């Protein structure tokens, strides 16, 4: 199994439906194996998510970047994705591994209890947050760096998300994060590849 990427460029509905998606996806993927494009859109149908993820896979392959899919192990397995991200409401990582025995399977954790449960259920890594206030999670208070410190003690790589920018990645790294995930800081950046490199700087 290839190393877990350090930077996850997470999509949402707005990203999936934008006109210049391909150019941005290619720019982010060009940074290489440390980057994963995470196909996520809660509003998408199964066929829409499949088509979208397939398009992202086309962009990651030339640069050996990774493709991850949120919530749909059938879609991820069918495309040969490198990994899967599950929410607390999805099936367990252990169950998903039936379809993806050689892929990275992670789970969201908003609390220490959710993190411990995810590890017990076979998660390879934890998506922890939201660390800071984030537009993608309106109304949800920031968990803070303490969540990263707590989850890092569980012995799984922790990917921090929620309000992550190049200005706070060092603090997140020092709290114990293996890597970070972001939407706006990457997909809406005027220079996506440069933005990705800035986000990766603490781990380079």
mmCIF file of C-alpha atoms in Angstrom:
data_model
loop_
_atom_site.group_PDB
_atom_site.id
_atom_site.type_symbol
_atom_site.label_atom_id
_atom_site.label_comp_id
_atom_site.label_asym_id
_atom_site.label_seq_id
_atom_site.Cartn_x
_atom_site.Cartn_y
_atom_site.Cartn_z
ATOM 1 C CA UNK A 1 0.000 0.000 0.000
ATOM 2 C CA UNK A 2 1.387 3.403 -0.972
ATOM 3 C CA UNK A 3 2.094 5.994 1.749
ATOM 4 C CA UNK A 4 -0.887 7.958 2.999
ATOM 5 C CA UNK A 5 -0.955 11.419 1.358
ATOM 6 C CA UNK A 6 -0.231 14.422 3.556
ATOM 7 C CA UNK A 7 -2.631 16.820 1.811
ATOM 8 C CA UNK A 8 -6.255 16.131 0.902
ATOM 9 C CA UNK A 9 -7.936 18.479 -1.570
ATOM 10 C CA UNK A 10 -11.563 17.895 -0.585
ATOM 11 C CA UNK A 11 -14.360 18.729 -2.993
ATOM 12 C CA UNK A 12 -17.929 19.833 -2.373
ATOM 13 C CA UNK A 13 -20.934 20.514 -4.603
ATOM 14 C CA UNK A 14 -19.622 23.913 -5.702
ATOM 15 C CA UNK A 15 -16.276 22.436 -6.709
ATOM 16 C CA UNK A 16 -17.845 19.492 -8.526
ATOM 17 C CA UNK A 17 -20.049 21.717 -10.672
ATOM 18 C CA UNK A 18 -17.543 24.453 -11.556
ATOM 19 C CA UNK A 19 -16.529 24.957 -15.175
ATOM 20 C CA UNK A 20 -12.748 25.054 -14.765
ATOM 21 C CA UNK A 21 -12.537 22.052 -12.448
ATOM 22 C CA UNK A 22 -10.146 20.125 -14.675
ATOM 23 C CA UNK A 23 -7.424 22.754 -14.707
ATOM 24 C CA UNK A 24 -7.522 23.139 -10.930
ATOM 25 C CA UNK A 25 -7.558 19.384 -10.346
ATOM 26 C CA UNK A 26 -4.562 18.923 -12.634
ATOM 27 C CA UNK A 27 -2.664 21.737 -10.922
ATOM 28 C CA UNK A 28 -3.240 20.247 -7.473
ATOM 29 C CA UNK A 29 -2.368 16.741 -8.638
ATOM 30 C CA UNK A 30 0.840 18.009 -10.257
ATOM 31 C CA UNK A 31 2.359 18.390 -6.780
ATOM 32 C CA UNK A 32 2.619 14.595 -6.735
ATOM 33 C CA UNK A 33 2.108 11.617 -4.399
ATOM 34 C CA UNK A 34 1.790 13.748 -1.265
ATOM 35 C CA UNK A 35 -1.560 15.015 -2.590
ATOM 36 C CA UNK A 36 -4.930 13.260 -2.696
ATOM 37 C CA UNK A 37 -8.012 14.556 -4.458
ATOM 38 C CA UNK A 38 -10.970 13.561 -2.291
ATOM 39 C CA UNK A 39 -14.195 13.192 -4.286
ATOM 40 C CA UNK A 40 -16.955 14.354 -1.974
ATOM 41 C CA UNK A 41 -20.382 15.817 -2.722
ATOM 42 C CA UNK A 42 -23.313 14.912 -0.447
ATOM 43 C CA UNK A 43 -25.714 16.237 -3.106
ATOM 44 C CA UNK A 44 -24.435 13.955 -5.870
ATOM 45 C CA UNK A 45 -26.183 10.785 -6.983
ATOM 46 C CA UNK A 46 -24.190 7.588 -7.217
ATOM 47 C CA UNK A 47 -23.736 7.972 -10.964
ATOM 48 C CA UNK A 48 -22.757 11.635 -10.623
ATOM 49 C CA UNK A 49 -20.172 10.822 -7.975
ATOM 50 C CA UNK A 50 -18.816 7.987 -10.105
ATOM 51 C CA UNK A 51 -18.404 10.230 -13.133
ATOM 52 C CA UNK A 52 -16.852 12.976 -11.054
ATOM 53 C CA UNK A 53 -14.400 10.652 -9.311
ATOM 54 C CA UNK A 54 -13.455 9.099 -12.649
ATOM 55 C CA UNK A 55 -12.631 12.566 -13.983
ATOM 56 C CA UNK A 56 -10.439 13.263 -10.950
ATOM 57 C CA UNK A 57 -8.695 9.909 -11.420
ATOM 58 C CA UNK A 58 -7.793 10.991 -14.943
ATOM 59 C CA UNK A 59 -5.984 14.008 -13.488
ATOM 60 C CA UNK A 60 -4.129 12.255 -10.655
ATOM 61 C CA UNK A 61 -2.644 9.401 -12.677
ATOM 62 C CA UNK A 62 0.013 11.336 -14.647
ATOM 63 C CA UNK A 63 1.464 12.764 -11.421
ATOM 64 C CA UNK A 64 1.056 9.707 -9.158
ATOM 65 C CA UNK A 65 -1.210 11.714 -6.876
ATOM 66 C CA UNK A 66 -4.005 9.784 -5.156
ATOM 67 C CA UNK A 67 -7.766 9.558 -5.496
ATOM 68 C CA UNK A 68 -9.945 9.073 -2.428
ATOM 69 C CA UNK A 69 -13.752 8.895 -2.346
ATOM 70 C CA UNK A 70 -16.089 9.835 0.493
ATOM 71 C CA UNK A 71 -18.885 7.578 1.671
ATOM 72 C CA UNK A 72 -19.173 5.167 -1.264
ATOM 73 C CA UNK A 73 -16.911 2.116 -1.092
ATOM 74 C CA UNK A 74 -18.648 0.687 -4.158
ATOM 75 C CA UNK A 75 -17.699 3.728 -6.222
ATOM 76 C CA UNK A 76 -14.169 3.822 -4.822
ATOM 77 C CA UNK A 77 -13.587 0.103 -5.393
ATOM 78 C CA UNK A 78 -15.074 0.200 -8.874
ATOM 79 C CA UNK A 79 -12.648 2.913 -9.939
ATOM 80 C CA UNK A 80 -9.645 1.443 -8.174
ATOM 81 C CA UNK A 81 -9.326 4.482 -5.910
ATOM 82 C CA UNK A 82 -6.386 4.640 -3.536
ATOM 83 C CA UNK A 83 -8.559 5.226 -0.501
ATOM 84 C CA UNK A 84 -11.919 5.821 1.111
ATOM 85 C CA UNK A 85 -13.145 8.346 3.653
ATOM 86 C CA UNK A 86 -16.160 7.492 5.812
ATOM 87 C CA UNK A 87 -18.310 9.612 8.100
ATOM 88 C CA UNK A 88 -19.548 8.362 11.457
ATOM 89 C CA UNK A 89 -22.898 7.605 9.783
ATOM 90 C CA UNK A 90 -21.420 5.362 7.080
ATOM 91 C CA UNK A 91 -20.598 1.680 7.348
ATOM 92 C CA UNK A 92 -17.570 0.744 9.426
ATOM 93 C CA UNK A 93 -14.051 0.700 7.975
ATOM 94 C CA UNK A 94 -13.910 -3.029 8.687
ATOM 95 C CA UNK A 95 -17.019 -3.634 6.574
ATOM 96 C CA UNK A 96 -15.758 -1.368 3.788
ATOM 97 C CA UNK A 97 -12.493 -3.302 3.678
ATOM 98 C CA UNK A 98 -14.348 -6.253 2.156
ATOM 99 C CA UNK A 99 -14.527 -4.176 -1.039
ATOM 100 C CA UNK A 100 -11.186 -2.407 -0.630
ATOM 101 C CA UNK A 101 -8.731 -4.773 1.084
ATOM 102 C CA UNK A 102 -5.598 -2.944 -0.078
ATOM 103 C CA UNK A 103 -6.705 0.691 0.226
ATOM 104 C CA UNK A 104 -6.460 3.335 2.921
ATOM 105 C CA UNK A 105 -9.759 3.621 4.792
ATOM 106 C CA UNK A 106 -10.285 6.527 7.146
ATOM 107 C CA UNK A 107 -13.086 7.888 9.258
ATOM 108 C CA UNK A 108 -14.140 11.317 10.489
ATOM 109 C CA UNK A 109 -13.707 12.023 14.186
ATOM 110 C CA UNK A 110 -15.115 15.133 15.843
ATOM 111 C CA UNK A 111 -14.472 13.941 19.401
ATOM 112 C CA UNK A 112 -12.090 11.671 21.272
ATOM 113 C CA UNK A 113 -14.855 9.076 21.615
ATOM 114 C CA UNK A 114 -15.520 9.043 17.873
ATOM 115 C CA UNK A 115 -11.802 8.658 17.255
ATOM 116 C CA UNK A 116 -11.477 5.715 19.615
ATOM 117 C CA UNK A 117 -14.525 4.071 18.052
ATOM 118 C CA UNK A 118 -13.122 4.553 14.554
ATOM 119 C CA UNK A 119 -9.851 2.895 15.557
ATOM 120 C CA UNK A 120 -11.730 -0.022 17.112
ATOM 121 C CA UNK A 121 -13.701 -0.395 13.887
ATOM 122 C CA UNK A 122 -10.557 -0.668 11.807
ATOM 123 C CA UNK A 123 -9.837 2.858 10.551
ATOM 124 C CA UNK A 124 -6.369 3.333 9.062
ATOM 125 C CA UNK A 125 -6.451 7.090 9.607
ATOM 126 C CA UNK A 126 -8.647 9.737 11.222
ATOM 127 C CA UNK A 127 -10.079 12.897 9.653
ATOM 128 C CA UNK A 128 -10.179 15.212 12.657
ATOM 129 C CA UNK A 129 -12.095 18.440 12.968
ATOM 130 C CA UNK A 130 -13.270 20.846 12.442
ATOM 131 C CA UNK A 131 -10.134 22.252 14.036
ATOM 132 C CA UNK A 132 -11.011 25.877 13.278
ATOM 133 C CA UNK A 133 -14.290 27.513 12.314
ATOM 134 C CA UNK A 134 -15.067 26.570 8.736
ATOM 135 C CA UNK A 135 -17.528 27.649 6.055
ATOM 136 C CA UNK A 136 -18.050 23.978 5.190
ATOM 137 C CA UNK A 137 -19.404 23.335 8.705
ATOM 138 C CA UNK A 138 -21.456 26.440 9.581
ATOM 139 C CA UNK A 139 -22.613 26.604 13.176
ATOM 140 C CA UNK A 140 -20.230 23.912 14.375
ATOM 141 C CA UNK A 141 -17.782 25.303 16.954
ATOM 142 C CA UNK A 142 -14.078 24.802 16.424
ATOM 143 C CA UNK A 143 -12.679 21.753 18.207
ATOM 144 C CA UNK A 144 -9.247 23.319 18.510
ATOM 145 C CA UNK A 145 -5.773 21.842 18.443
ATOM 146 C CA UNK A 146 -6.514 19.781 21.530
ATOM 147 C CA UNK A 147 -8.564 17.384 19.410
ATOM 148 C CA UNK A 148 -5.543 16.746 17.189
ATOM 149 C CA UNK A 149 -3.338 16.074 20.214
ATOM 150 C CA UNK A 150 -5.869 13.653 21.693
ATOM 151 C CA UNK A 151 -6.508 11.734 18.480
ATOM 152 C CA UNK A 152 -2.811 11.513 17.629
ATOM 153 C CA UNK A 153 -2.338 9.506 20.821
ATOM 154 C CA UNK A 154 -4.547 6.734 19.400
ATOM 155 C CA UNK A 155 -1.790 5.507 17.110
ATOM 156 C CA UNK A 156 -3.330 6.359 13.744
ATOM 157 C CA UNK A 157 -2.349 9.136 11.326
ATOM 158 C CA UNK A 158 -4.519 12.210 11.883
ATOM 159 C CA UNK A 159 -5.588 14.435 8.998
ATOM 160 C CA UNK A 160 -6.773 17.804 10.304
ATOM 161 C CA UNK A 161 -9.638 19.582 8.559
ATOM 162 C CA UNK A 162 -11.829 22.618 9.059
ATOM 163 C CA UNK A 163 -10.508 26.131 8.526
ATOM 164 C CA UNK A 164 -7.063 24.894 7.525
ATOM 165 C CA UNK A 165 -4.900 27.448 5.684
ATOM 166 C CA UNK A 166 -1.199 27.906 4.968
ATOM 167 C CA UNK A 167 -1.134 30.277 7.954
ATOM 168 C CA UNK A 168 -2.072 27.629 10.534
ATOM 169 C CA UNK A 169 -0.597 24.409 9.135
ATOM 170 C CA UNK A 170 2.513 24.679 11.303
ATOM 171 C CA UNK A 171 0.405 24.832 14.471
ATOM 172 C CA UNK A 172 -1.616 21.838 13.297
ATOM 173 C CA UNK A 173 1.545 19.882 12.529
ATOM 174 C CA UNK A 174 3.036 20.672 15.940
ATOM 175 C CA UNK A 175 -0.189 19.426 17.554
ATOM 176 C CA UNK A 176 0.501 16.014 16.034
ATOM 177 C CA UNK A 177 -1.287 16.026 12.674
ATOM 178 C CA UNK A 178 0.089 13.716 9.994
ATOM 179 C CA UNK A 179 -1.422 15.980 7.342
ATOM 180 C CA UNK A 180 -4.278 18.325 6.495
ATOM 181 C CA UNK A 181 -7.397 18.570 4.353
ATOM 182 C CA UNK A 182 -8.982 21.669 2.853
ATOM 183 C CA UNK A 183 -11.562 22.851 0.351
ATOM 184 C CA UNK A 184 -11.407 26.621 -0.130
ATOM 185 C CA UNK A 185 -7.683 27.046 0.553
ATOM 186 C CA UNK A 186 -6.927 24.728 -2.370
ATOM 187 C CA UNK A 187 -9.773 24.689 -4.892
ATOM 188 C CA UNK A 188 -10.364 28.446 -4.689
ATOM 189 C CA UNK A 189 -6.697 29.445 -4.659
ATOM 190 C CA UNK A 190 -5.538 31.613 -7.587
ATOM 191 C CA UNK A 191 -2.473 29.354 -7.910
ATOM 192 C CA UNK A 192 -3.549 25.890 -6.719
ATOM 193 C CA UNK A 193 -0.185 24.142 -7.052
ATOM 194 C CA UNK A 194 1.571 26.882 -5.109
ATOM 195 C CA UNK A 195 -1.161 26.766 -2.460
ATOM 196 C CA UNK A 196 -0.709 23.006 -2.129
ATOM 197 C CA UNK A 197 3.049 23.353 -1.703
ATOM 198 C CA UNK A 198 2.549 25.989 0.994
ATOM 199 C CA UNK A 199 0.173 23.683 2.852
ATOM 200 C CA UNK A 200 2.671 20.824 2.636
ATOM 201 C CA UNK A 201 5.653 22.869 3.800
ATOM 202 C CA UNK A 202 5.636 21.636 7.440
ATOM 203 C CA UNK A 203 6.052 18.039 6.244
ATOM 204 C CA UNK A 204 8.671 18.652 3.550
#
